[in-house]
């Protein structure tokens, strides 16, 4: 009714479109403890975009070694805890990448921004038929997680370690409001998902 999800949209097709597109120059094979860098034969240089992605993936790999980040995500007891685990894991790695980008020279920053914009344009084209609500669900943790980590670092960098260990976020509102909902830790209240419209089939709820 709000235009956020068309009636004939397929989660499988949406997921395929979300994950389509050209491969990144760097990717992490978590099960093999391997980071792969795609490069041209005879060229051992890395573009600013590739180096920034390498910084991101190295952070994810180290966080997984130190805090079992993937296991936290896989074993999340409910959708809210899942979103929280994704947010801290992706948010921290994106924050590290952003810090790396901030130290690039002006020419390299321009090269990075041009390559990044090409990825964005390609992604927008590939996902043009994906419902807005699906894109929001997939990207909420990444978008909110980065600002969450920034807030924790500004207050005290050790709070990031706590968020991975002894004080894990348990709800997405804690990620979006770290000072009023996370540090104060308001008690969470379990709620039942709303019933779907009569005759409809509920495929996913977050």
mmCIF file of C-alpha atoms in Angstrom:
data_model
loop_
_atom_site.group_PDB
_atom_site.id
_atom_site.type_symbol
_atom_site.label_atom_id
_atom_site.label_comp_id
_atom_site.label_asym_id
_atom_site.label_seq_id
_atom_site.Cartn_x
_atom_site.Cartn_y
_atom_site.Cartn_z
ATOM 1 C CA UNK A 1 0.000 0.000 0.000
ATOM 2 C CA UNK A 2 2.908 2.374 0.716
ATOM 3 C CA UNK A 3 4.825 1.305 -2.371
ATOM 4 C CA UNK A 4 7.615 -0.253 -0.308
ATOM 5 C CA UNK A 5 6.985 -3.843 -1.389
ATOM 6 C CA UNK A 6 5.236 -4.908 -4.578
ATOM 7 C CA UNK A 7 2.820 -7.800 -4.232
ATOM 8 C CA UNK A 8 4.677 -10.061 -6.658
ATOM 9 C CA UNK A 9 8.181 -9.359 -5.326
ATOM 10 C CA UNK A 10 10.358 -12.396 -4.678
ATOM 11 C CA UNK A 11 12.800 -12.510 -1.761
ATOM 12 C CA UNK A 12 14.934 -14.999 -3.703
ATOM 13 C CA UNK A 13 15.073 -12.736 -6.756
ATOM 14 C CA UNK A 14 15.717 -9.688 -4.577
ATOM 15 C CA UNK A 15 18.575 -11.440 -2.816
ATOM 16 C CA UNK A 16 20.072 -12.516 -6.142
ATOM 17 C CA UNK A 17 19.889 -8.959 -7.473
ATOM 18 C CA UNK A 18 21.365 -7.569 -4.241
ATOM 19 C CA UNK A 19 24.365 -9.888 -4.521
ATOM 20 C CA UNK A 20 24.856 -9.522 -8.266
ATOM 21 C CA UNK A 21 27.227 -7.199 -10.049
ATOM 22 C CA UNK A 22 30.938 -7.170 -10.696
ATOM 23 C CA UNK A 23 33.079 -8.869 -8.045
ATOM 24 C CA UNK A 24 34.940 -6.642 -5.621
ATOM 25 C CA UNK A 25 38.712 -6.439 -6.092
ATOM 26 C CA UNK A 26 39.164 -7.966 -2.639
ATOM 27 C CA UNK A 27 37.053 -10.604 -0.919
ATOM 28 C CA UNK A 28 37.297 -12.735 2.196
ATOM 29 C CA UNK A 29 36.861 -16.514 2.253
ATOM 30 C CA UNK A 30 36.038 -16.784 5.936
ATOM 31 C CA UNK A 31 35.851 -20.585 6.024
ATOM 32 C CA UNK A 32 39.329 -20.834 4.503
ATOM 33 C CA UNK A 33 40.882 -17.970 6.514
ATOM 34 C CA UNK A 34 41.903 -16.438 3.206
ATOM 35 C CA UNK A 35 41.654 -12.961 1.706
ATOM 36 C CA UNK A 36 41.792 -12.946 -2.107
ATOM 37 C CA UNK A 37 42.960 -9.930 -4.083
ATOM 38 C CA UNK A 38 42.035 -9.765 -7.773
ATOM 39 C CA UNK A 39 44.802 -8.227 -9.829
ATOM 40 C CA UNK A 40 46.139 -8.115 -13.356
ATOM 41 C CA UNK A 41 49.080 -10.323 -14.343
ATOM 42 C CA UNK A 42 52.360 -8.509 -13.855
ATOM 43 C CA UNK A 43 50.791 -5.679 -11.847
ATOM 44 C CA UNK A 44 51.311 -5.886 -8.095
ATOM 45 C CA UNK A 45 49.918 -2.415 -7.361
ATOM 46 C CA UNK A 46 46.595 -1.883 -5.626
ATOM 47 C CA UNK A 47 44.181 0.907 -6.436
ATOM 48 C CA UNK A 48 42.978 3.162 -3.602
ATOM 49 C CA UNK A 49 39.588 1.434 -3.814
ATOM 50 C CA UNK A 50 41.165 -2.018 -3.490
ATOM 51 C CA UNK A 51 43.315 -0.918 -0.545
ATOM 52 C CA UNK A 52 40.304 0.560 1.216
ATOM 53 C CA UNK A 53 38.352 -2.681 0.738
ATOM 54 C CA UNK A 54 41.365 -4.622 1.992
ATOM 55 C CA UNK A 55 41.378 -2.510 5.169
ATOM 56 C CA UNK A 56 37.682 -3.309 5.622
ATOM 57 C CA UNK A 57 38.094 -7.058 5.133
ATOM 58 C CA UNK A 58 41.204 -7.299 7.300
ATOM 59 C CA UNK A 59 39.202 -5.650 10.072
ATOM 60 C CA UNK A 60 36.373 -8.145 9.634
ATOM 61 C CA UNK A 61 38.829 -11.059 9.699
ATOM 62 C CA UNK A 62 40.573 -9.762 12.833
ATOM 63 C CA UNK A 63 37.255 -9.069 14.562
ATOM 64 C CA UNK A 64 36.180 -12.612 13.803
ATOM 65 C CA UNK A 65 39.419 -13.996 15.253
ATOM 66 C CA UNK A 66 39.171 -11.848 18.373
ATOM 67 C CA UNK A 67 35.420 -11.778 18.994
ATOM 68 C CA UNK A 68 33.912 -14.605 16.900
ATOM 69 C CA UNK A 69 31.832 -12.034 15.051
ATOM 70 C CA UNK A 70 30.453 -14.506 12.488
ATOM 71 C CA UNK A 71 29.414 -16.925 15.211
ATOM 72 C CA UNK A 72 27.643 -14.108 17.054
ATOM 73 C CA UNK A 73 25.664 -13.320 13.907
ATOM 74 C CA UNK A 74 24.868 -16.953 13.113
ATOM 75 C CA UNK A 75 23.762 -17.738 16.675
ATOM 76 C CA UNK A 76 21.734 -14.594 17.307
ATOM 77 C CA UNK A 77 18.608 -15.663 19.248
ATOM 78 C CA UNK A 78 16.188 -13.320 17.445
ATOM 79 C CA UNK A 79 16.035 -10.887 14.498
ATOM 80 C CA UNK A 80 16.823 -7.840 16.661
ATOM 81 C CA UNK A 81 19.931 -9.465 18.134
ATOM 82 C CA UNK A 82 20.912 -10.530 14.612
ATOM 83 C CA UNK A 83 20.654 -6.948 13.372
ATOM 84 C CA UNK A 84 22.695 -5.778 16.348
ATOM 85 C CA UNK A 85 25.455 -8.309 15.685
ATOM 86 C CA UNK A 86 25.558 -7.386 11.997
ATOM 87 C CA UNK A 87 25.612 -3.690 12.865
ATOM 88 C CA UNK A 88 28.620 -3.825 15.186
ATOM 89 C CA UNK A 89 30.579 -6.156 12.887
ATOM 90 C CA UNK A 90 29.938 -4.257 9.656
ATOM 91 C CA UNK A 91 29.941 -0.852 11.349
ATOM 92 C CA UNK A 92 33.388 -1.346 12.846
ATOM 93 C CA UNK A 93 34.956 -2.511 9.589
ATOM 94 C CA UNK A 94 33.365 0.350 7.639
ATOM 95 C CA UNK A 95 34.583 2.816 10.275
ATOM 96 C CA UNK A 96 38.158 1.506 9.889
ATOM 97 C CA UNK A 97 37.862 1.757 6.111
ATOM 98 C CA UNK A 98 36.628 5.346 6.399
ATOM 99 C CA UNK A 99 39.571 6.213 8.646
ATOM 100 C CA UNK A 100 41.921 4.784 6.027
ATOM 101 C CA UNK A 101 40.246 6.771 3.242
ATOM 102 C CA UNK A 102 40.558 9.964 5.290
ATOM 103 C CA UNK A 103 44.369 9.592 5.183
ATOM 104 C CA UNK A 104 44.596 9.224 1.385
ATOM 105 C CA UNK A 105 46.211 11.967 -0.642
ATOM 106 C CA UNK A 106 43.937 14.248 -2.655
ATOM 107 C CA UNK A 107 44.639 12.489 -5.996
ATOM 108 C CA UNK A 108 44.076 9.062 -4.435
ATOM 109 C CA UNK A 109 40.890 10.272 -2.750
ATOM 110 C CA UNK A 110 39.585 11.340 -6.154
ATOM 111 C CA UNK A 111 40.482 7.946 -7.641
ATOM 112 C CA UNK A 112 38.744 6.199 -4.765
ATOM 113 C CA UNK A 113 35.613 8.325 -5.045
ATOM 114 C CA UNK A 114 35.377 7.733 -8.806
ATOM 115 C CA UNK A 115 35.697 3.951 -8.361
ATOM 116 C CA UNK A 116 33.218 3.976 -5.496
ATOM 117 C CA UNK A 117 30.675 5.933 -7.532
ATOM 118 C CA UNK A 118 30.983 3.412 -10.356
ATOM 119 C CA UNK A 119 30.105 0.652 -7.845
ATOM 120 C CA UNK A 120 27.144 2.651 -6.566
ATOM 121 C CA UNK A 121 25.811 3.320 -10.067
ATOM 122 C CA UNK A 122 26.143 -0.367 -10.955
ATOM 123 C CA UNK A 123 24.421 -1.427 -7.733
ATOM 124 C CA UNK A 124 21.522 0.976 -8.279
ATOM 125 C CA UNK A 125 21.019 -0.402 -11.784
ATOM 126 C CA UNK A 126 21.194 -4.036 -10.648
ATOM 127 C CA UNK A 127 18.693 -3.468 -7.814
ATOM 128 C CA UNK A 128 16.266 -1.172 -9.632
ATOM 129 C CA UNK A 129 13.452 -3.730 -9.254
ATOM 130 C CA UNK A 130 14.207 -4.678 -5.649
ATOM 131 C CA UNK A 131 11.630 -3.421 -3.130
ATOM 132 C CA UNK A 132 12.764 -0.467 -1.028
ATOM 133 C CA UNK A 133 11.871 -2.300 2.175
ATOM 134 C CA UNK A 134 14.162 -5.215 1.272
ATOM 135 C CA UNK A 135 17.065 -2.855 0.579
ATOM 136 C CA UNK A 136 16.397 -1.150 3.913
ATOM 137 C CA UNK A 137 16.437 -4.467 5.781
ATOM 138 C CA UNK A 138 19.695 -5.517 4.156
ATOM 139 C CA UNK A 139 21.484 -2.205 4.687
ATOM 140 C CA UNK A 140 20.104 -1.051 8.051
ATOM 141 C CA UNK A 141 22.851 -2.661 10.079
ATOM 142 C CA UNK A 142 25.610 -1.269 7.859
ATOM 143 C CA UNK A 143 24.238 2.261 7.800
ATOM 144 C CA UNK A 144 23.431 2.490 11.489
ATOM 145 C CA UNK A 145 26.407 0.425 12.615
ATOM 146 C CA UNK A 146 28.945 2.920 11.304
ATOM 147 C CA UNK A 147 27.461 5.853 13.220
ATOM 148 C CA UNK A 148 27.110 3.590 16.286
ATOM 149 C CA UNK A 149 30.830 2.786 16.238
ATOM 150 C CA UNK A 150 31.716 6.441 15.627
ATOM 151 C CA UNK A 151 29.710 7.419 18.704
ATOM 152 C CA UNK A 152 31.398 4.777 20.853
ATOM 153 C CA UNK A 153 34.896 5.736 19.667
ATOM 154 C CA UNK A 154 34.257 9.399 20.420
ATOM 155 C CA UNK A 155 33.125 8.507 23.942
ATOM 156 C CA UNK A 156 35.733 5.814 24.690
ATOM 157 C CA UNK A 157 37.298 3.417 22.180
ATOM 158 C CA UNK A 158 37.139 0.562 24.703
ATOM 159 C CA UNK A 159 33.352 0.651 24.360
ATOM 160 C CA UNK A 160 33.745 -0.934 20.906
ATOM 161 C CA UNK A 161 35.363 -3.985 22.507
ATOM 162 C CA UNK A 162 32.501 -4.152 25.016
ATOM 163 C CA UNK A 163 29.984 -4.066 22.164
ATOM 164 C CA UNK A 164 31.643 -7.177 20.720
ATOM 165 C CA UNK A 165 31.921 -8.974 24.060
ATOM 166 C CA UNK A 166 30.298 -8.176 27.393
ATOM 167 C CA UNK A 167 27.743 -5.590 26.263
ATOM 168 C CA UNK A 168 26.421 -6.727 22.920
ATOM 169 C CA UNK A 169 23.578 -4.710 21.341
ATOM 170 C CA UNK A 170 20.329 -6.636 21.527
ATOM 171 C CA UNK A 171 18.048 -4.380 19.489
ATOM 172 C CA UNK A 172 18.340 -2.098 16.496
ATOM 173 C CA UNK A 173 17.149 0.943 18.455
ATOM 174 C CA UNK A 174 20.260 0.568 20.630
ATOM 175 C CA UNK A 175 22.325 0.875 17.451
ATOM 176 C CA UNK A 176 20.432 3.925 16.223
ATOM 177 C CA UNK A 177 20.416 5.652 19.650
ATOM 178 C CA UNK A 178 23.638 4.569 21.378
ATOM 179 C CA UNK A 179 23.615 7.111 24.201
ATOM 180 C CA UNK A 180 19.960 6.907 25.198
ATOM 181 C CA UNK A 181 19.222 3.264 24.414
ATOM 182 C CA UNK A 182 22.544 1.401 24.492
ATOM 183 C CA UNK A 183 24.706 2.898 27.215
ATOM 184 C CA UNK A 184 21.704 3.278 29.501
ATOM 185 C CA UNK A 185 20.435 -0.157 28.421
ATOM 186 C CA UNK A 186 16.690 0.296 28.634
ATOM 187 C CA UNK A 187 15.077 -3.122 29.084
ATOM 188 C CA UNK A 188 13.896 -4.587 25.789
ATOM 189 C CA UNK A 189 10.345 -5.810 25.422
ATOM 190 C CA UNK A 190 9.546 -8.839 23.260
ATOM 191 C CA UNK A 191 6.679 -8.265 20.867
ATOM 192 C CA UNK A 192 4.850 -10.453 18.412
ATOM 193 C CA UNK A 193 5.062 -9.552 14.714
ATOM 194 C CA UNK A 194 1.856 -8.101 13.295
ATOM 195 C CA UNK A 195 -0.439 -10.469 11.462
ATOM 196 C CA UNK A 196 -0.275 -10.266 7.646
ATOM 197 C CA UNK A 197 -3.335 -9.105 5.688
ATOM 198 C CA UNK A 198 -6.045 -11.692 5.213
ATOM 199 C CA UNK A 199 -5.128 -14.106 2.431
ATOM 200 C CA UNK A 200 -1.463 -13.051 2.368
ATOM 201 C CA UNK A 201 1.518 -15.266 3.151
ATOM 202 C CA UNK A 202 4.148 -13.881 5.483
ATOM 203 C CA UNK A 203 7.596 -14.817 4.201
ATOM 204 C CA UNK A 204 9.868 -12.712 6.412
ATOM 205 C CA UNK A 205 9.647 -10.548 9.515
ATOM 206 C CA UNK A 206 12.384 -8.538 11.167
#
